[in-house]
Amino acid sequence: MALTDLDALLNQMTLEEQVSLLSGEDFWSLPEIKRLGIGKLRVTDGPNGARGGGSLIGGVKSASFPVGIALGATWNRDLVSEIGGALAAEVKSKGAHMLLAPTVNIHRSVTNGRNFECYSEDPILTAELATAYITGLQAEGVGATIKHFAGNESEIERTTISSDVDERALREVYLIPFEWAVKKGETWGVMTAYNKLNGTFASENEWLLTTVLREQWGHEGLVMSDWFGSHSTAETVNAGLDLEMPGPPRDRGEALVEAVKTGAVPEQTLRERVGTVLAVMQRTGALDDHREFIEHADDREEHRALIRRAGAEATVLLKNDGILPLTATGKIAVIGPNAKTAQIMGGGSAQLNPHYRISPFEGLATALGEGRLSYAHGATNYRYEPLLTGAFEVDYFANTDLSGEPVHTETQEDGQAFWAGYVGAGKVDPKHFSARMRHRYEAQQTGAHRVGLFSAGLSRLYVDGVLVADAWSHWTAGHTFFEQGCDEVIGMVDLEKGKSYEIVIEFATGQEGTLGIAAMRSGIGVPLGREAIDAAAEIAGEADTAIVFVGRNGEWDSEGSDLPDITLPGRQDELIEAVASANPRTIVVLQTGGPVEMPWLERVSAVLEAWYPGQEAGNAIADVLTGAAEPGGRLPQTFPVKWLDNPAHSQNREVYPGQDGHVRYAEGVFIGYRHYDKHGIAPLFPFGFGLSYTQFALSDPAVDETRFEADGSATVSVTVENTGSRPGSTVVQLYVGEDTPVLERPEKELKAFAKVRLDAGARTVVQLPLDARAFASFDKGGWRVHAGGYTVRVGTSAADLPLSAALHRDSNLDLPL
C-alpha cells in the first residue's frame, strides 16, 4: 500500500477503529482491523537482543548481544550499526516489527541500576552510537524505539518522581541523543519515560512531545508510552502520545471515544495520532502482515561470531604490567564467583533467554586446555540467594486464598515466575489468582542454609511443612520487580547433605501496583566464609598466574533499583587481596555495569573491564586474555576513586536520590568528566581511557577553519601511527573548549572521535569534522556560537590530550533549534 493511501484508509475507519490503534491489544501488540485488512503491529523488548512475546523469564531463546555500556566502550559506529542489522533479524525471528531500543539515557550517577543498558556519560558518544544502532536496525525494515524520553537517569521511584532539569542541561546533555536519533537516524519510534519532567509526566508533556520532538526536531515516527507509563486520556493524546502500552486499554478505549465525542480531544488530533501509527505500520510491513504469529529461536553462526568480536572490542584494559597477553605455557589459577558463571546481561526488561552462555572458565579451557587450569570459587557476589532450580509443579486457583480445587496444573523449570497476560493456561485472571508450587530439593551440604523469597504479591515458603520464609504476613514494598516487589525475606533452615526435602511455595496476587506485576522468586544458599578465600589463595600460590573473575551480575545491575554503592559486593575485595598476596602475577577481570572502587589496584598486575558482553562472554574474554584479540574498549564512563567523587553524590537528598517526589539535577551540564575537571578531582581512570597491546603516537594537528566565521564549521586533522609491534586500534578523541566563555561552560567537551585500526608501523591521517553545534551553547532559548576564541584538544582520553589548536570568530552565530 502506498503512503498516499493512508488518508483514504483513515477516512474508512470508524471512530472506534481509530481509537483501537492508539492502545495495545495485549502486552506486545496492537489489534488488527480485519474489516479493512489492517494487520497487527508487534513489538519486542531490547536492546541487547529480541526477547519476543514471552515472559521476562524463560520463553523462546534469543541471541544475547553485549549490553549498552559495552557497546559504548567500543566507540565503534560501524560495529554498532552491524549489531543493529543483526538485531533486526532477531526481531523478525520473533514475529515482531519494532524493537524497544536503544536505551540512551545519560550516566548521571555511577549508581544508576540501568547504566549497563545505556551507552555513556557523554551526549555525543551516546548520540553517535545510538544513530548507528538505529540506522543499522531500520535499514532492515525494523523500527527502532529510542528510550526513555526524557530524564530517566535513576531507578529510584522512577514511575512517580519528577526529574527537575533546567533547559540548558536538557538541551546540551540529556536531549542530544534523542535529537540526533530524530534528525540523523530518523527513528521510527520514541518511548516516553515513566518519570515526570519538571513536574509533568513525560507521557503527557506537551513541551517535550510536541514543541521539541515534533515541531522543532521534525519527528515523524510514533511516540509510545513505557509499559503502564501513561496516566490520563485527553492529556496524553493532546500532548503528543500516540500509543498507550501495553493493552488492554486503561485510559483509552471507550474513555478516548467519549473524549473525542465531547471535544476534549479534537478529531483532527485523533486523526494525526492514528495516521502516525499507520505510517509506522506501513514502514515496518505490519500494515499488510497477516501471517500466523510464530516465534522461533534463530541461533546463527554469524551472530555468534559478531557477538564474540564485539565482546572483545568492548573489553577495556585498565592496567597491564606486561603480564598480558598470557604466555603460551604455565599453570593458571582461575578464581572467583564469575569464573564458572557466565555473566552475560543485566537485569530487568533487557533480560532474555539466551541460546547458551559461555563462562570465562569454559572460554579459557577451550583456548588453553583445561589441564593448565585450576579453580576455586573464593567468594560470592549474588544479591539474592541462589535460585532454586529444578522442576516445580504449580497448581493455579481462580481466587486469592488457594481455596477449592485448582483450575489448572503445570510444570515450571525453577523457583521463579513472572506472570503477565496469559496465566494458568488462561484459566485465571492474571490480576486475581493464587498458586501453590511444589519441588523436591536435595541438599548438597550439611548445615545452616539461607532461604530467600521475594514477590510482587504475597508469598510464603515451607520446608517439609515448616514456614521458613514469610513474605505474606507483613508484606512491604521494596526494590525488587521494578519496585513493585518486596525486598528479599531470609529464613534459616538446617539441612543434611543427600537428604531430600519438600519445598512448597504459596503465592497470591496482592494490591496492584503501577505496573500491574505478579511475580516471585525463591532461592537457597550456604554462605561462604574465610576458608573459601584461603583455598583460593592456596591454588593461586601454586600457579604461575592467577586470574580473578569478580564483579556484579544482573541482580545488582538491573532495571528497578539503583546500586547502594560502587564497592564490589560481598567479600570480593578481600578475595583479590588474598590472591594478590599469594601470587603477585594476579590479573583481575571485572564484569560490571559501571565503575567500582579498586582498593587493591596497586597490588595486582593487570585489570580488565569486560562488562556484560553477551552469550559469548567467556570466549570474548579468553580472546583478549590470550591475545587472540586485542582489548579494543575505551571507557564510556569515568571511574572515580570513590563513590562520593561522582557528580550526583550529594549531602542534599533532593540532588540524589531524590526527596519529596523530586530529584534536582543541580550539577547542570557538569556531569561525567566535566564534573571532575570543574572540581579538580582526579579519577581512578578517566573517560575515554583504555590500554592496548600495542602503542600509538598522535602528531601534526591541523585545523581547516576557512568556513568557521561563515557557518561555524571546521575540520581538524591529525596523524596517527602504530609505533608498536602488533596490529591494534585506538580512539582519537577531540574535545572543544571556549577560551573565555560567555556562559559557565565545561573546560572541554567531546565533540568528535574516530576508531582507528592500524598494522604495526602503519600510519594514517584522521579527519575530524566539526559543525557549528560543536562550538555552540544553549543561550537564552536558542543555540549560539559566541564570538571569541576556541581551543580544540586531541588525544586518547579526557585526561590525555597532548595536541591542541586554536580557532577564533569575530561575531555571534545563532543556529536553528
XYZ file of N, CA and C in Angstrom, residues 401-477:
231
model
N -7.055 -17.082 47.803
C -6.835 -17.756 49.084
C -6.551 -19.248 48.944
N -6.189 -19.681 47.719
C -5.808 -21.076 47.469
C -6.906 -22.055 47.855
N -8.153 -21.639 47.776
C -9.261 -22.484 48.196
C -9.839 -23.272 47.027
N -10.468 -24.382 47.365
C -11.106 -25.216 46.351
C -10.098 -26.012 45.543
N -10.566 -26.519 44.432
C -9.724 -27.313 43.554
C -8.958 -26.411 42.584
N -7.736 -26.757 42.255
C -7.010 -25.962 41.249
C -7.700 -26.024 39.899
N -7.650 -24.913 39.173
C -8.278 -24.863 37.848
C -7.296 -25.246 36.753
N -6.011 -25.292 37.118
C -5.001 -25.680 36.129
C -3.733 -26.091 36.863
N -3.046 -27.081 36.322
C -1.763 -27.521 36.875
C -0.755 -27.606 35.747
N 0.455 -27.076 36.004
C 1.505 -27.139 35.006
C 2.851 -27.261 35.709
N 3.904 -27.431 34.921
C 5.254 -27.550 35.473
C 6.095 -26.371 35.002
N 6.890 -25.795 35.920
C 7.854 -24.763 35.541
C 9.237 -25.233 35.946
N 10.265 -24.641 35.319
C 11.602 -25.221 35.408
C 12.414 -24.767 36.614
N 11.961 -23.744 37.337
C 12.707 -23.310 38.522
C 11.789 -22.528 39.454
N 12.378 -21.979 40.513
C 11.598 -21.343 41.557
C 11.371 -19.873 41.373
N 11.113 -19.446 40.163
C 10.771 -18.054 39.901
C 9.654 -18.000 38.881
N 8.888 -16.938 38.920
C 7.791 -16.782 37.965
C 7.526 -15.304 37.762
N 7.183 -14.952 36.543
C 6.779 -13.590 36.203
C 5.492 -13.730 35.398
N 4.370 -13.462 36.056
C 3.073 -13.714 35.440
C 2.520 -12.450 34.797
N 2.211 -12.523 33.528
C 1.630 -11.382 32.819
C 0.795 -11.911 31.663
N -0.360 -11.336 31.471
C -1.185 -11.677 30.317
C -1.861 -13.020 30.431
N -1.235 -14.047 29.873
C -1.835 -15.380 29.761
C -1.295 -16.237 30.903
N -2.074 -16.408 31.955
C -1.617 -17.094 33.161
C -2.479 -18.320 33.417
N -1.819 -19.410 33.818
C -2.568 -20.629 34.123
C -3.397 -21.116 32.960
N -2.768 -21.121 31.767
C -3.458 -21.538 30.536
C -4.701 -20.707 30.274
N -4.698 -19.474 30.763
C -5.826 -18.588 30.538
C -7.024 -18.846 31.434
N -6.834 -19.703 32.436
C -7.955 -20.083 33.299
C -8.059 -19.249 34.568
N -7.118 -18.324 34.765
C -7.205 -17.423 35.900
C -6.995 -15.987 35.428
N -7.533 -15.060 36.198
C -7.325 -13.640 35.955
C -5.917 -13.305 36.424
N -5.038 -12.805 35.538
C -3.648 -12.534 35.943
C -3.512 -11.512 37.060
N -4.592 -10.790 37.343
C -4.560 -9.823 38.434
C -5.270 -10.326 39.690
N -5.803 -11.564 39.616
C -6.570 -12.083 40.752
C -6.506 -13.613 40.743
N -5.433 -14.151 41.322
C -5.276 -15.594 41.377
C -4.321 -15.946 42.502
N -4.226 -17.242 42.771
C -3.219 -17.747 43.710
C -2.620 -19.011 43.115
N -1.463 -19.410 43.645
C -0.766 -20.585 43.117
C -0.015 -21.280 44.247
N 0.074 -22.579 44.124
C 0.878 -23.370 45.058
C 1.898 -24.161 44.244
N 3.187 -24.021 44.595
C 4.278 -24.648 43.853
C 4.979 -25.662 44.739
N 5.243 -26.836 44.174
C 5.903 -27.910 44.931
C 7.181 -28.354 44.217
N 8.213 -28.672 45.034
C 9.514 -29.035 44.493
C 10.235 -29.929 45.500
N 10.996 -30.908 45.017
C 11.853 -31.718 45.882
C 13.276 -31.194 45.770
N 13.859 -30.855 46.909
C 15.198 -30.281 46.948
C 16.142 -31.218 47.686
N 17.244 -31.571 47.028
C 18.250 -32.416 47.664
C 19.418 -31.544 48.112
N 19.679 -31.543 49.402
C 20.747 -30.714 49.965
C 22.107 -31.207 49.502
N 22.972 -30.252 49.126
C 24.316 -30.577 48.673
C 25.349 -30.461 49.784
N 24.939 -29.858 50.889
C 25.828 -29.710 52.038
C 25.026 -29.890 53.315
N 25.726 -30.196 54.384
C 25.103 -30.279 55.702
C 25.358 -28.978 56.448
N 24.308 -28.459 57.071
C 24.472 -27.247 57.860
C 23.357 -26.259 57.630
N 23.565 -25.051 58.151
C 22.562 -23.992 58.047
C 22.487 -23.465 56.620
N 21.284 -23.349 56.093
C 21.037 -22.811 54.759
C 20.183 -21.550 54.879
N 20.477 -20.588 54.004
C 19.667 -19.365 53.918
C 18.628 -19.547 52.814
N 17.371 -19.332 53.145
C 16.273 -19.449 52.191
C 15.732 -18.048 51.926
N 15.747 -17.632 50.673
C 15.311 -16.288 50.315
C 14.048 -16.309 49.478
N 13.202 -15.302 49.682
C 11.931 -15.219 48.960
C 11.546 -13.750 48.810
N 11.154 -13.355 47.592
C 10.557 -12.034 47.407
C 9.526 -12.110 46.304
N 8.584 -11.168 46.327
C 7.457 -11.287 45.405
C 6.769 -9.952 45.188
N 6.182 -9.802 44.002
C 5.210 -8.755 43.722
C 3.862 -9.443 43.881
N 3.275 -9.312 45.045
C 2.186 -10.154 45.504
C 2.626 -10.796 46.809
N 1.803 -11.622 47.377
C 2.093 -12.250 48.663
C 2.662 -13.644 48.457
N 3.639 -14.016 49.276
C 4.236 -15.341 49.126
C 4.765 -15.847 50.463
N 4.876 -17.170 50.568
C 5.478 -17.813 51.736
C 6.038 -19.156 51.312
N 7.100 -19.575 51.993
C 7.812 -20.794 51.611
C 7.943 -21.723 52.818
N 7.606 -22.993 52.577
C 7.677 -24.030 53.600
C 8.722 -25.062 53.207
N 9.455 -25.577 54.198
C 10.351 -26.710 54.015
C 9.844 -27.844 54.900
N 9.433 -28.926 54.263
C 8.823 -30.061 54.977
C 7.733 -29.592 55.928
N 6.874 -28.707 55.430
C 5.717 -28.258 56.190
C 5.981 -27.150 57.179
N 7.226 -26.716 57.359
C 7.562 -25.663 58.314
C 7.753 -24.345 57.561
N 7.047 -23.306 58.006
C 7.182 -21.993 57.386
C 8.586 -21.448 57.670
N 9.351 -21.188 56.607
C 10.725 -20.727 56.756
C 10.888 -19.270 56.305
N 10.249 -18.879 55.212
C 10.344 -17.506 54.701
C 8.935 -16.975 54.464
N 8.626 -15.838 55.091
C 7.262 -15.296 55.055
C 7.258 -13.898 54.439
N 6.839 -13.816 53.186
C 6.651 -12.533 52.513
C 5.156 -12.318 52.276
N 4.356 -12.766 53.244
C 2.896 -12.708 53.150
C 2.311 -11.891 54.296
N 2.679 -12.262 55.516
C 2.020 -11.688 56.693
C 2.250 -10.191 56.829
N 3.474 -9.741 56.525
C 3.800 -8.327 56.691
C 4.501 -7.802 55.442
N 3.894 -8.068 54.285
C 4.492 -7.651 53.016
C 4.638 -6.124 52.969
N 5.829 -5.668 52.546
C 6.104 -4.237 52.404
C 6.828 -4.004 51.078
N 6.441 -2.984 50.357
C 7.068 -2.680 49.064
C 8.558 -2.429 49.247
